[in-house]
mmCIF file of C-alpha atoms in Angstrom:
data_model
loop_
_atom_site.group_PDB
_atom_site.id
_atom_site.type_symbol
_atom_site.label_atom_id
_atom_site.label_comp_id
_atom_site.label_asym_id
_atom_site.label_seq_id
_atom_site.Cartn_x
_atom_site.Cartn_y
_atom_site.Cartn_z
ATOM 1 C CA MET A 1 -26.694 -20.580 29.172
ATOM 2 C CA ARG A 2 -26.747 -23.801 27.132
ATOM 3 C CA SER A 3 -29.416 -22.450 24.797
ATOM 4 C CA ILE A 4 -27.333 -19.295 24.085
ATOM 5 C CA ILE A 5 -24.259 -21.414 23.207
ATOM 6 C CA PHE A 6 -26.373 -23.762 21.117
ATOM 7 C CA ALA A 7 -28.049 -20.863 19.271
ATOM 8 C CA SER A 8 -24.644 -19.242 18.671
ATOM 9 C CA LEU A 9 -23.212 -22.470 17.247
ATOM 10 C CA VAL A 10 -26.228 -23.019 15.011
ATOM 11 C CA GLY A 11 -25.941 -19.425 13.834
ATOM 12 C CA LEU A 12 -22.239 -19.766 13.017
ATOM 13 C CA VAL A 13 -22.696 -23.045 11.166
ATOM 14 C CA GLY A 14 -25.649 -21.616 9.243
ATOM 15 C CA ALA A 15 -23.698 -18.499 8.306
ATOM 16 C CA ALA A 16 -20.726 -20.587 7.154
ATOM 17 C CA LEU A 17 -22.978 -22.760 4.965
ATOM 18 C CA LEU A 18 -24.734 -19.718 3.534
ATOM 19 C CA HIS A 19 -21.391 -18.137 2.595
ATOM 20 C CA ILE A 20 -20.170 -21.328 0.947
ATOM 21 C CA VAL A 21 -23.391 -21.656 -1.108
ATOM 22 C CA ILE A 22 -23.157 -17.997 -2.216
ATOM 23 C CA VAL A 23 -19.490 -18.311 -3.217
ATOM 24 C CA LEU A 24 -20.069 -21.490 -5.184
ATOM 25 C CA ALA A 25 -23.250 -20.234 -6.891
ATOM 26 C CA LEU A 26 -21.950 -16.772 -7.755
ATOM 27 C CA PRO A 27 -20.504 -17.702 -11.201
ATOM 28 C CA GLN A 28 -23.838 -19.157 -12.308
ATOM 29 C CA PHE A 29 -25.668 -15.940 -11.461
ATOM 30 C CA THR A 30 -23.120 -13.611 -13.025
ATOM 31 C CA GLY A 31 -22.721 -15.481 -16.313
ATOM 32 C CA ARG A 32 -18.954 -15.672 -15.732
ATOM 33 C CA ASP A 33 -18.875 -19.478 -15.369
ATOM 34 C CA ALA A 34 -16.655 -21.560 -17.683
ATOM 35 C CA TYR A 35 -19.512 -22.822 -19.834
ATOM 36 C CA THR A 36 -20.810 -19.295 -20.604
ATOM 37 C CA ARG A 37 -17.279 -18.233 -21.466
ATOM 38 C CA VAL A 38 -16.749 -21.148 -23.847
ATOM 39 C CA LEU A 39 -20.129 -20.491 -25.539
ATOM 40 C CA SER A 40 -19.165 -16.868 -26.149
ATOM 41 C CA LEU A 41 -16.241 -18.037 -28.379
ATOM 42 C CA LEU A 42 -18.870 -18.570 -31.081
ATOM 43 C CA GLU A 43 -17.110 -21.694 -32.251
ATOM 44 C CA MET A 44 -19.661 -24.493 -31.691
ATOM 45 C CA ASP A 45 -18.580 -27.975 -32.756
ATOM 46 C CA SER A 46 -14.925 -27.144 -33.433
ATOM 47 C CA PHE A 47 -11.884 -26.793 -31.186
ATOM 48 C CA PHE A 48 -10.838 -23.201 -30.541
ATOM 49 C CA PRO A 49 -7.203 -22.772 -29.444
ATOM 50 C CA LEU A 50 -6.556 -20.536 -26.494
ATOM 51 C CA THR A 51 -3.771 -18.002 -26.443
ATOM 52 C CA ALA A 52 -1.399 -16.984 -23.610
ATOM 53 C CA GLU A 53 -3.136 -13.609 -23.281
ATOM 54 C CA PRO A 54 -6.745 -13.620 -22.017
ATOM 55 C CA GLY A 55 -9.195 -12.938 -24.831
ATOM 56 C CA PRO A 56 -12.511 -11.103 -24.544
ATOM 57 C CA THR A 57 -13.999 -14.114 -22.708
ATOM 58 C CA GLY A 58 -11.247 -14.184 -20.109
ATOM 59 C CA LEU A 59 -10.135 -17.674 -21.153
ATOM 60 C CA ASN A 60 -6.448 -18.146 -21.663
ATOM 61 C CA ASN A 61 -3.656 -20.753 -21.827
ATOM 62 C CA ALA A 62 -1.673 -19.971 -18.650
ATOM 63 C CA ASP A 63 0.617 -23.012 -18.562
ATOM 64 C CA PRO A 64 3.841 -22.456 -20.504
ATOM 65 C CA PHE A 65 4.154 -26.180 -21.461
ATOM 66 C CA LEU A 66 0.491 -27.020 -22.218
ATOM 67 C CA ARG A 67 -1.424 -25.866 -25.226
ATOM 68 C CA THR A 68 -5.198 -25.815 -24.782
ATOM 69 C CA ALA A 69 -8.204 -25.827 -27.079
ATOM 70 C CA VAL A 70 -11.879 -25.771 -26.110
ATOM 71 C CA CYS A 71 -15.053 -26.836 -27.910
ATOM 72 C CA SER A 72 -18.727 -26.349 -27.033
ATOM 73 C CA PHE A 73 -21.099 -29.034 -28.275
ATOM 74 C CA SER A 74 -24.675 -30.193 -28.141
ATOM 75 C CA VAL A 75 -25.957 -33.800 -28.150
ATOM 76 C CA ALA A 76 -29.578 -32.741 -28.480
ATOM 77 C CA ASP A 77 -29.881 -33.810 -32.145
ATOM 78 C CA ALA A 78 -26.957 -36.229 -32.555
ATOM 79 C CA PRO A 79 -24.073 -37.610 -30.557
ATOM 80 C CA ALA A 80 -20.858 -35.616 -30.502
ATOM 81 C CA ARG A 81 -17.621 -37.206 -31.686
ATOM 82 C CA PHE A 82 -14.121 -36.149 -30.694
ATOM 83 C CA VAL A 83 -11.223 -37.354 -32.893
ATOM 84 C CA GLY A 84 -7.523 -36.488 -32.733
ATOM 85 C CA ARG A 85 -4.429 -38.164 -34.015
ATOM 86 C CA GLY A 86 -0.833 -37.198 -33.719
ATOM 87 C CA ASP A 87 2.409 -38.122 -32.070
ATOM 88 C CA VAL A 88 2.517 -35.607 -29.229
ATOM 89 C CA PRO A 89 4.306 -36.336 -25.896
ATOM 90 C CA PHE A 90 0.999 -36.174 -23.950
ATOM 91 C CA TRP A 91 -2.584 -35.125 -24.477
ATOM 92 C CA SER A 92 -5.698 -35.107 -22.262
ATOM 93 C CA LEU A 93 -9.379 -34.439 -22.894
ATOM 94 C CA ALA A 94 -11.963 -33.514 -20.313
ATOM 95 C CA ILE A 95 -15.717 -33.369 -21.027
ATOM 96 C CA PHE A 96 -17.887 -30.997 -18.948
ATOM 97 C CA ASP A 97 -21.647 -30.513 -18.822
ATOM 98 C CA SER A 98 -23.277 -27.055 -18.960
ATOM 99 C CA GLY A 99 -22.943 -26.818 -15.188
ATOM 100 C CA SER A 100 -19.171 -27.112 -15.550
ATOM 101 C CA ASN A 101 -19.166 -30.513 -13.858
ATOM 102 C CA GLU A 102 -16.622 -32.946 -15.227
ATOM 103 C CA VAL A 103 -18.401 -35.862 -16.915
ATOM 104 C CA PHE A 104 -15.416 -37.725 -18.291
ATOM 105 C CA SER A 105 -11.713 -37.395 -18.793
ATOM 106 C CA MET A 106 -9.035 -39.392 -20.579
ATOM 107 C CA ASN A 107 -5.515 -39.069 -21.905
ATOM 108 C CA ASP A 108 -3.233 -40.708 -24.405
ATOM 109 C CA GLN A 109 -2.318 -43.489 -21.961
ATOM 110 C CA THR A 110 -5.961 -44.570 -21.527
ATOM 111 C CA ALA A 111 -6.915 -44.196 -25.226
ATOM 112 C CA VAL A 112 -6.964 -47.001 -27.777
ATOM 113 C CA HIS A 113 -3.574 -46.880 -29.592
ATOM 114 C CA GLY A 114 -2.980 -43.418 -28.058
ATOM 115 C CA ASP A 115 -5.497 -41.795 -30.415
ATOM 116 C CA LEU A 116 -8.440 -39.638 -29.368
ATOM 117 C CA ASP A 117 -11.685 -41.278 -30.514
ATOM 118 C CA LEU A 118 -14.618 -40.558 -28.228
ATOM 119 C CA VAL A 119 -18.373 -40.370 -28.681
ATOM 120 C CA VAL A 120 -20.600 -38.443 -26.216
ATOM 121 C CA ALA A 121 -24.298 -39.256 -26.353
ATOM 122 C CA THR A 122 -27.510 -39.050 -24.374
ATOM 123 C CA PRO A 123 -28.696 -42.305 -22.793
ATOM 124 C CA ILE A 124 -31.230 -42.906 -25.603
ATOM 125 C CA GLN A 125 -28.694 -42.182 -28.356
ATOM 126 C CA LEU A 126 -26.185 -44.494 -26.712
ATOM 127 C CA VAL A 127 -28.753 -47.337 -26.662
ATOM 128 C CA GLU A 128 -29.383 -46.816 -30.381
ATOM 129 C CA LEU A 129 -25.659 -46.787 -31.150
ATOM 130 C CA ARG A 130 -25.090 -49.991 -29.212
ATOM 131 C CA LYS A 131 -28.060 -51.777 -30.915
ATOM 132 C CA SER A 132 -26.519 -51.338 -34.348
ATOM 133 C CA PRO A 133 -22.957 -50.034 -33.933
ATOM 134 C CA PRO A 134 -21.555 -48.347 -37.039
ATOM 135 C CA GLU A 135 -18.224 -49.646 -38.333
ATOM 136 C CA ALA A 136 -16.718 -46.164 -37.896
ATOM 137 C CA LEU A 137 -17.156 -46.459 -34.106
ATOM 138 C CA ALA A 138 -15.453 -49.859 -33.689
ATOM 139 C CA GLN A 139 -12.571 -48.422 -31.699
ATOM 140 C CA SER A 140 -14.450 -45.449 -30.198
ATOM 141 C CA ILE A 141 -14.997 -44.978 -26.467
ATOM 142 C CA MET A 142 -18.670 -44.159 -25.870
ATOM 143 C CA ILE A 143 -19.784 -42.199 -22.838
ATOM 144 C CA GLU A 144 -23.184 -41.140 -21.604
ATOM 145 C CA MET A 145 -24.025 -37.544 -20.756
ATOM 146 C CA LYS A 146 -27.429 -36.695 -19.261
ATOM 147 C CA ASP A 147 -27.125 -32.974 -20.053
ATOM 148 C CA GLU A 148 -27.647 -32.092 -23.736
ATOM 149 C CA GLU A 149 -24.988 -29.374 -23.858
ATOM 150 C CA GLY A 150 -21.418 -29.181 -22.698
ATOM 151 C CA TYR A 151 -17.865 -28.354 -23.597
ATOM 152 C CA ALA A 152 -14.580 -30.171 -23.995
ATOM 153 C CA VAL A 153 -11.057 -29.085 -23.074
ATOM 154 C CA LEU A 154 -8.222 -30.664 -25.055
ATOM 155 C CA ARG A 155 -4.693 -30.161 -23.781
ATOM 156 C CA ALA A 156 -1.381 -31.232 -25.332
ATOM 157 C CA LEU A 157 2.098 -31.057 -23.822
ATOM 158 C CA ALA A 158 4.924 -29.187 -25.556
ATOM 159 C CA PRO A 159 7.857 -29.652 -23.142
ATOM 160 C CA LEU A 160 10.408 -28.211 -25.588
ATOM 161 C CA ASP A 161 10.172 -25.675 -28.368
ATOM 162 C CA SER A 162 10.820 -28.448 -30.923
ATOM 163 C CA PHE A 163 7.390 -29.941 -30.067
ATOM 164 C CA GLU A 164 5.506 -26.667 -30.598
ATOM 165 C CA ASP A 165 4.587 -27.189 -34.244
ATOM 166 C CA LEU A 166 3.604 -30.828 -33.651
ATOM 167 C CA VAL A 167 1.340 -29.905 -30.740
ATOM 168 C CA ARG A 168 -0.295 -26.981 -32.547
ATOM 169 C CA THR A 169 -0.963 -29.198 -35.581
ATOM 170 C CA PHE A 170 -2.487 -31.884 -33.295
ATOM 171 C CA LEU A 171 -4.885 -29.307 -31.725
ATOM 172 C CA ALA A 172 -5.729 -27.724 -35.098
ATOM 173 C CA GLU A 173 -6.531 -31.056 -36.726
ATOM 174 C CA SER A 174 -8.471 -32.498 -33.794
ATOM 175 C CA ARG A 175 -12.228 -32.576 -34.439
ATOM 176 C CA CYS A 176 -15.227 -31.930 -32.269
ATOM 177 C CA GLU A 177 -18.321 -32.488 -34.357
ATOM 178 C CA PRO A 178 -21.741 -34.072 -34.451
ATOM 179 C CA PHE A 179 -21.622 -37.790 -35.363
ATOM 180 C CA GLN A 180 -23.396 -38.630 -38.600
ATOM 181 C CA ARG A 181 -24.082 -42.230 -39.475
#
């Protein structure tokens, strides 16, 4: 009797784990994960603003008070630099690897002087940058990313209609580009 109960419990736990793995892995197999969707925007190394209506990729800006822009990037040849300046009520940036795992996030409260200035690099590139830091990166936050490709999501808050132009300008003028010495 004990062996039947034990076998049933092991079977139920195994089935639950199998279902969890399948549900979590399904986006990777179907090509409908966030990274694949961002890559299909065909806008590498520049922020692409999302609209309220889902586009052909299915990405959209669903929050009525947040405006969102995404950027896919590669650090295979050079570090990526993210720069944004503007007097918006709030902004946040999240960096994800190609597996859609969050690598780093920050907002205007954790940034130097409230400005976005971030460099993403591989471990080797980061060592080289720290050996002889360029003057342009004096105030930059530098983070390490083991994966060579990823994407960034930049969000800015527009709590009132009067902030709309300011927020859209901030997103349009923010840069996501390879860092050149």
